[in-house]
Coordinates of C-alpha atoms in Angstrom, one line a residue:
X1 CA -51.0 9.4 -96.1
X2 CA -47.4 8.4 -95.6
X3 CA -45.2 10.9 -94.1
X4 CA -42.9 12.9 -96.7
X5 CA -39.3 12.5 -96.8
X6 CA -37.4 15.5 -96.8
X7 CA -34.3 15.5 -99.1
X8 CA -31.4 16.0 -97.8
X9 CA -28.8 18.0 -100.6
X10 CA -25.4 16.6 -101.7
X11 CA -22.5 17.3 -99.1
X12 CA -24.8 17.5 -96.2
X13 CA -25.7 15.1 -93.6
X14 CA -28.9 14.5 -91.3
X15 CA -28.5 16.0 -87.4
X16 CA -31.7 13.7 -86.6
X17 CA -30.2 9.7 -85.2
X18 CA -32.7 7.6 -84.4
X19 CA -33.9 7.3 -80.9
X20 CA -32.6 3.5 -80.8
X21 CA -29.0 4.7 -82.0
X22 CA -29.2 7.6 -79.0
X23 CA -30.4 5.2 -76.3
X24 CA -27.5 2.1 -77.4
X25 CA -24.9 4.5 -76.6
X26 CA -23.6 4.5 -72.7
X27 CA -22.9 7.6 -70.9
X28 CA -19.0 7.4 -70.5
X29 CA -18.0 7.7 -66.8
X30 CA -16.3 10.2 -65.5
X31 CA -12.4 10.6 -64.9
X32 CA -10.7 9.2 -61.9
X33 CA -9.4 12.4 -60.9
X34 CA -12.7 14.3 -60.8
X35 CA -15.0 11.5 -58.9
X36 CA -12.4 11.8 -56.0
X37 CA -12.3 15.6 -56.2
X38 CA -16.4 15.3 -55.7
X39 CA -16.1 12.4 -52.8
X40 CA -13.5 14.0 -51.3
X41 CA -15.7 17.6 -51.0
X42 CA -18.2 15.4 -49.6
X43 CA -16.0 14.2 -47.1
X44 CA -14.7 17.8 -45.9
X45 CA -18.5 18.9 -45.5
X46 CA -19.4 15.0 -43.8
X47 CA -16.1 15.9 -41.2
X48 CA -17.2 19.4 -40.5
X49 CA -20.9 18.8 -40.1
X50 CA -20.2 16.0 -37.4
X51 CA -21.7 13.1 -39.9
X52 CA -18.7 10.8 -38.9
X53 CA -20.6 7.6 -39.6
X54 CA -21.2 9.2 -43.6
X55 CA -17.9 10.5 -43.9
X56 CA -16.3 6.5 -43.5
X57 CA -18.9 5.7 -46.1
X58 CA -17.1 8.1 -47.7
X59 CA -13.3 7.5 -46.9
X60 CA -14.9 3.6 -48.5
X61 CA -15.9 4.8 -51.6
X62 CA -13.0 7.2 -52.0
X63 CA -10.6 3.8 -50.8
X64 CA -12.6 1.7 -53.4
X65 CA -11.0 3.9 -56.7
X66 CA -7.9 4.4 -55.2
X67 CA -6.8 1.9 -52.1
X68 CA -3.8 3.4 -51.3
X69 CA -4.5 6.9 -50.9
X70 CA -3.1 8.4 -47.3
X71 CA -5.5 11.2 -46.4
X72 CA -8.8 9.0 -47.0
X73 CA -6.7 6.1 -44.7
X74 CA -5.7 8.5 -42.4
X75 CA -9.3 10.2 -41.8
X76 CA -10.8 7.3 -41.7
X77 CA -8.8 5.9 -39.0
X78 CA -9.2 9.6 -36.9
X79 CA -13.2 9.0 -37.4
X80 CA -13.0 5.5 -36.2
X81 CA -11.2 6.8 -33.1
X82 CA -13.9 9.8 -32.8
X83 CA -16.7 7.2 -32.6
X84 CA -15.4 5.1 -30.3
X85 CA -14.8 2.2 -32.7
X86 CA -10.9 0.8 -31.3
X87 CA -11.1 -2.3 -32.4
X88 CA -11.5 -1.3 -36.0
X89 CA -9.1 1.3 -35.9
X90 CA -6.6 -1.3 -34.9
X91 CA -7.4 -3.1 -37.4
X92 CA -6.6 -0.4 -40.0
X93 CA -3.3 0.7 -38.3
X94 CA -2.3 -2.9 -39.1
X95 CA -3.2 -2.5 -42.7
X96 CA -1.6 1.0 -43.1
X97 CA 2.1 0.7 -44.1
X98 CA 2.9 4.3 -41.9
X99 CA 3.6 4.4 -38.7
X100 CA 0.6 5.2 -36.3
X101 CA 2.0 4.7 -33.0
X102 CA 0.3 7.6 -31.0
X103 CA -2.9 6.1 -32.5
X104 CA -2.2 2.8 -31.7
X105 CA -1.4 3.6 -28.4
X106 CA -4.6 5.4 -27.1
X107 CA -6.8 2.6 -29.0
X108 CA -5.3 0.2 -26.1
X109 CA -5.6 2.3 -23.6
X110 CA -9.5 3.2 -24.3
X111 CA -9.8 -0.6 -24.7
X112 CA -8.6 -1.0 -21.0
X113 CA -4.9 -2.8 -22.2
X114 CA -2.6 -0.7 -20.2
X115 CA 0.4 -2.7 -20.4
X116 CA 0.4 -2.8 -24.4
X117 CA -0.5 0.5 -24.2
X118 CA 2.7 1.6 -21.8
X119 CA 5.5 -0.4 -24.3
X120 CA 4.2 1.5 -26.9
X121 CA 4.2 4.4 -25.6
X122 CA 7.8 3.3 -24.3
X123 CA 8.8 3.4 -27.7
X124 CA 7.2 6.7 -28.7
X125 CA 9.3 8.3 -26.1
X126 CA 12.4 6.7 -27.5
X127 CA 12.2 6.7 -31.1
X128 CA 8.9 8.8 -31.6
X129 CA 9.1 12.8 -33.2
X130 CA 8.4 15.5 -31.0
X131 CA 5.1 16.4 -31.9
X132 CA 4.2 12.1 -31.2
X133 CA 6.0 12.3 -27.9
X134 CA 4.5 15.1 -26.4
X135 CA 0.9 13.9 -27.0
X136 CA 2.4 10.8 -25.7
X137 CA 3.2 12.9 -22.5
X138 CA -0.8 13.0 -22.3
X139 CA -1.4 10.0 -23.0
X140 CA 0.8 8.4 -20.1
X141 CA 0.0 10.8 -17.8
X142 CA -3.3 9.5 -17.8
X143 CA -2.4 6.3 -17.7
X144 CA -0.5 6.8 -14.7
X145 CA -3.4 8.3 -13.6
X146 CA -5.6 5.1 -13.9
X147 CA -3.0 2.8 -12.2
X148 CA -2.9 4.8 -9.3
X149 CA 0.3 6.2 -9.8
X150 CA -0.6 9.8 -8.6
X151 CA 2.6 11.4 -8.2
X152 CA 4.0 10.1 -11.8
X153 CA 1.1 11.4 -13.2
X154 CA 1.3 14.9 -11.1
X155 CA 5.0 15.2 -12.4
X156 CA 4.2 14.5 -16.1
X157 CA 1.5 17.4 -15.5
X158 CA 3.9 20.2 -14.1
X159 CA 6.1 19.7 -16.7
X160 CA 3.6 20.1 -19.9
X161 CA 2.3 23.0 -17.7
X162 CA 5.7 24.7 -18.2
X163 CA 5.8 24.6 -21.3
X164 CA 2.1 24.5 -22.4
X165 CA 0.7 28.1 -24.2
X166 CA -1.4 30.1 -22.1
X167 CA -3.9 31.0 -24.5
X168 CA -4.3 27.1 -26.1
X169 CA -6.9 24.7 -24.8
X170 CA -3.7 22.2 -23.8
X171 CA -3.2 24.8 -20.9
X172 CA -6.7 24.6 -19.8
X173 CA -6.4 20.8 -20.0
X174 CA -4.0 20.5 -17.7
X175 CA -5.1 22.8 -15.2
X176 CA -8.1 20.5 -15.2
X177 CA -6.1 17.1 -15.3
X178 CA -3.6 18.8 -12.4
X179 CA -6.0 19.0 -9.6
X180 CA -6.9 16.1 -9.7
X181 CA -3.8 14.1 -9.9
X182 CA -3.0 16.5 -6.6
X183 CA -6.1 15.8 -4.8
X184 CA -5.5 11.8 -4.9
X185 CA -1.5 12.3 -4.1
X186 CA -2.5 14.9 -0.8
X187 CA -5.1 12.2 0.5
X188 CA -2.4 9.1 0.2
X189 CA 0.5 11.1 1.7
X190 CA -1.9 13.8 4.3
X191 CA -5.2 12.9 4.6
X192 CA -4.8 9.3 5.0
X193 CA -2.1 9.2 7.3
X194 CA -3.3 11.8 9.8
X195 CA -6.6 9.4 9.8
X196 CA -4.5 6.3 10.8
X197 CA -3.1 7.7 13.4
X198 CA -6.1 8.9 15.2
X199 CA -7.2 5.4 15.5
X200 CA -6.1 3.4 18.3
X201 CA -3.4 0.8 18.0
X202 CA -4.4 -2.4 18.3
X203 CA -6.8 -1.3 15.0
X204 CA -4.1 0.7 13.1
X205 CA -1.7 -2.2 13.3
X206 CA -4.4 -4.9 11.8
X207 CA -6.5 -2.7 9.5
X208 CA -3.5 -2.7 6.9
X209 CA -3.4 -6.7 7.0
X210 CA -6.8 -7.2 7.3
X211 CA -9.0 -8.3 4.1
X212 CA -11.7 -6.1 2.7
X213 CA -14.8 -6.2 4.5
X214 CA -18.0 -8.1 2.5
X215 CA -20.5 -6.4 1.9
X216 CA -23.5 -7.6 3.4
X217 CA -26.7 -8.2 1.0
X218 CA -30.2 -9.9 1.4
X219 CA -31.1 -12.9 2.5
X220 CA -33.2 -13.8 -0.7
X221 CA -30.4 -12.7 -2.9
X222 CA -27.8 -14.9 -1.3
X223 CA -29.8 -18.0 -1.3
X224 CA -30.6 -17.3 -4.9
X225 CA -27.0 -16.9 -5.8
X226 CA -25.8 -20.1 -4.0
X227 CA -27.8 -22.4 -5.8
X228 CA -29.1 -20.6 -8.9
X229 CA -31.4 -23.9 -10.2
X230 CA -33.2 -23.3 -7.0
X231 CA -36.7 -21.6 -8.0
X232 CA -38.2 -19.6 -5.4
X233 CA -41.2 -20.9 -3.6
X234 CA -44.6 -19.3 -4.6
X235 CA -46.0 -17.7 -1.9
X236 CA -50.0 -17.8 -1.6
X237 CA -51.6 -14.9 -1.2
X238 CA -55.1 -14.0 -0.3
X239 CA -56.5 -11.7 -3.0
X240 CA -58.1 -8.8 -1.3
X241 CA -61.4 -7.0 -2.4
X242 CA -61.4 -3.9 -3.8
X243 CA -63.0 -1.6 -1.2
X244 CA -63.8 0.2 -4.2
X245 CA -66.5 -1.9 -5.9
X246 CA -68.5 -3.4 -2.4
X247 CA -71.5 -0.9 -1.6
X248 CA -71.7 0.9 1.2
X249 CA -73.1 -0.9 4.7
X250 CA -72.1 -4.4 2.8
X251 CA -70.0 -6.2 5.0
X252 CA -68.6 -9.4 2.6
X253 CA -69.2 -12.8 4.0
X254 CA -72.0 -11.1 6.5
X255 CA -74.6 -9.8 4.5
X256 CA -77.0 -12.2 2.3
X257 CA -75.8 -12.0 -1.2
X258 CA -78.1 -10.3 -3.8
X259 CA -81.1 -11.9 -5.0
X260 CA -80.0 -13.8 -8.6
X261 CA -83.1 -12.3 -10.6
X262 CA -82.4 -8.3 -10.2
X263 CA -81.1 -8.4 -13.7
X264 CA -84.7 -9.7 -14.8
X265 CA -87.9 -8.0 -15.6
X266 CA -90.2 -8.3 -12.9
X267 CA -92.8 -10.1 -15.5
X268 CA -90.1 -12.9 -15.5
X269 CA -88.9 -13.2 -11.9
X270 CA -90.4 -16.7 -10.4
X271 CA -91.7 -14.7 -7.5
X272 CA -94.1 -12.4 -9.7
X273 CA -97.7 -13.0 -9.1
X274 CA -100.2 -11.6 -11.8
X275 CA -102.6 -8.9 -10.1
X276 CA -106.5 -8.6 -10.2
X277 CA -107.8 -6.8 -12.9
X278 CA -109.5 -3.1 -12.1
X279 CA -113.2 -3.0 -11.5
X280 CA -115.3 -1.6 -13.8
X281 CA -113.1 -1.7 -16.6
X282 CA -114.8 -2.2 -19.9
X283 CA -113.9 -2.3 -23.7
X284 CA -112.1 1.2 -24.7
X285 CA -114.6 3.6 -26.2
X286 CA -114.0 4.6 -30.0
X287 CA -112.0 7.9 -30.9
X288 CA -114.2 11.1 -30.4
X289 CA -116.1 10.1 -28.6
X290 CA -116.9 11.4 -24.9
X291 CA -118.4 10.1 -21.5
X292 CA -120.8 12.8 -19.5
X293 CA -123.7 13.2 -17.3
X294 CA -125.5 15.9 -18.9
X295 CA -124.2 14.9 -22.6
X296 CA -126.3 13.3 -25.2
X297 CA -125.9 10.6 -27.9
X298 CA -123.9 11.1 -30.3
X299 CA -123.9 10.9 -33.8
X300 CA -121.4 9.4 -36.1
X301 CA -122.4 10.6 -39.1
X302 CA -122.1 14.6 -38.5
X303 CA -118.7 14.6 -36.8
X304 CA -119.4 14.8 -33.0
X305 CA -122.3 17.3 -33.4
X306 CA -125.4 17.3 -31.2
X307 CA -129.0 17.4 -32.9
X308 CA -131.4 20.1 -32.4
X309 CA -130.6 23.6 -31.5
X310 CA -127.5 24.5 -30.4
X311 CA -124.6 27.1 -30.4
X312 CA -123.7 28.0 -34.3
X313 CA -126.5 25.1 -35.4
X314 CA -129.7 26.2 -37.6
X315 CA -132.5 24.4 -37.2
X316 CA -133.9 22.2 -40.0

């Protein structure tokens, strides 16, 4: 029978669509506003968790809706720097409008361009705020560091020392940056001096002037690197027996090698001769029965039983 239908009064509509009607319409997205506010709490947790490479998935997607927001550019560019990645964060400083010199700065000097890295840290010092210029201070006090220019670096040191804050982890910085700077400056001006003039003269006045010594190196690997085309020669060598698998009181080459058939049965071996057969060996004798000197026939028909009188037999 056909469903009923169920009237529906006058002034009153049905609260039942049809499943097509529900499934055509599209869940409306949400607002702008409130997909950043999730990405964006995503990102803190990302940054404090130490997921770097997720959080600049993140800073992407969050860059995506809204290109020109600062803090998703601006932590994006600090996690590129935190992994290591220098040549992208360039890249991005280039795209940012802001200024970024600091992190300009320390993206050449990780990628081994001191002199770009030293004019801009020129102008940091010049026209740079103070906050900029006294990480800057750092940053070329390493530097100086690197190109051997221990007492610049030492200098730079004393004075952030001065006016460091005991309790900060700047001050422990230093006072781990400082002795070493020291170390290197004490050898040039002490150490090294005081060793040039224990030696005698006629060395001291040519070891100055004289070039660095070479450092001498194989045989094989200089022939190899003068003419690289050059394969080497294969050298022939004897392959030695394994001690290990020759029996014992077998001497190779001395003893007579083992006989080619021990692997066959004897029955097949070209030197097996067929034997003489035993005497007195007849057919086999049928089940049951038995061979004796004092025993009689025996009969088939009763089982192996004797005739006549016997133990447990009656007599017929």
């Amino acid at each position: 029978m056909p469903p009923k239908s169920v009237p529906v009064k006058a002034g009153q509509t049905s609260s039942k669509k049809p499943s097509r009607q529900r499934r055509s319409q599209k869940q409306q997205p949400a607002p702008l506003t409130d997909r950043l506010k999730r990405l964006f709490t995503s990102l803190c947790a990302q940054v404090d968790g130490g997921h770097f490479a997720n959080a600049i998935r993140t800073c992407n997607k969050i860059l995506r809706l809204d290109p020109s927001d600062r803090d998703a550019l601006r932590t994006k560019l600090f996690l590129l720097l935190q992994i290591e990645q220098y040549d992208n964060a360039l890249a991005l400083i280039a795209e940012i409008n802001e200024q970024c010199s600091f992190e300009r700065a320390y993206a050449l000097y990780r990628l081994q361009r001191e002199e770009d890295a030293a004019q801009v840290l020129k102008e940091i010092k010049n026209n740079g705020k103070e906050a900029e210029q006294r990480g800057a201070m750092h940053l070329e006090a390493q530097l100086s560091y690197r190109q051997g220019s221990y007492q610049s670096s030492l200098d730079i040191y004393n004075e952030l020392l001065e006016t460091a804050d005991p309790a900060s982890d700047e001050y422990a910085d230093i006072l781990t940056n400082l002795p070493a700077s020291q170390s290197h400056q004490d050898f040039i001006t002490t150490t090294f001096m005081q060793s040039m003039s224990q030696l005698p003269s006629s060395i001291a006045s040519t070891l100055e002037s004289a070039p660095p010594p070479v450092l001498s190196q194989p045989a094989s690997i200089l022939a190899f690197v003068e003419d690289p085309t050059k394969k080497p020669e294969a050298v022939e060598t004897k392959k030695k027996l394994r001690t290990k698998r020759v029996p014992k009181g077998i001497i190779p080459g001395v003893s007579p090698p083992p006989d080619p058939e021990r692997w066959l049965k004897k029955s097949e071996r070209t030197s097996y001769t067929q034997g003489k057969k035993r005497r007195g060996a007849g057919g086999g004798a049928t089940q049951g029965a038995t061979v004796g000197a004092e025993s009689g026939p025996v009969s088939a028909s009763h089982g192996g039983k004797t005739g006549g009188k016997g133990k447990g037999g009656k007599k017929r």
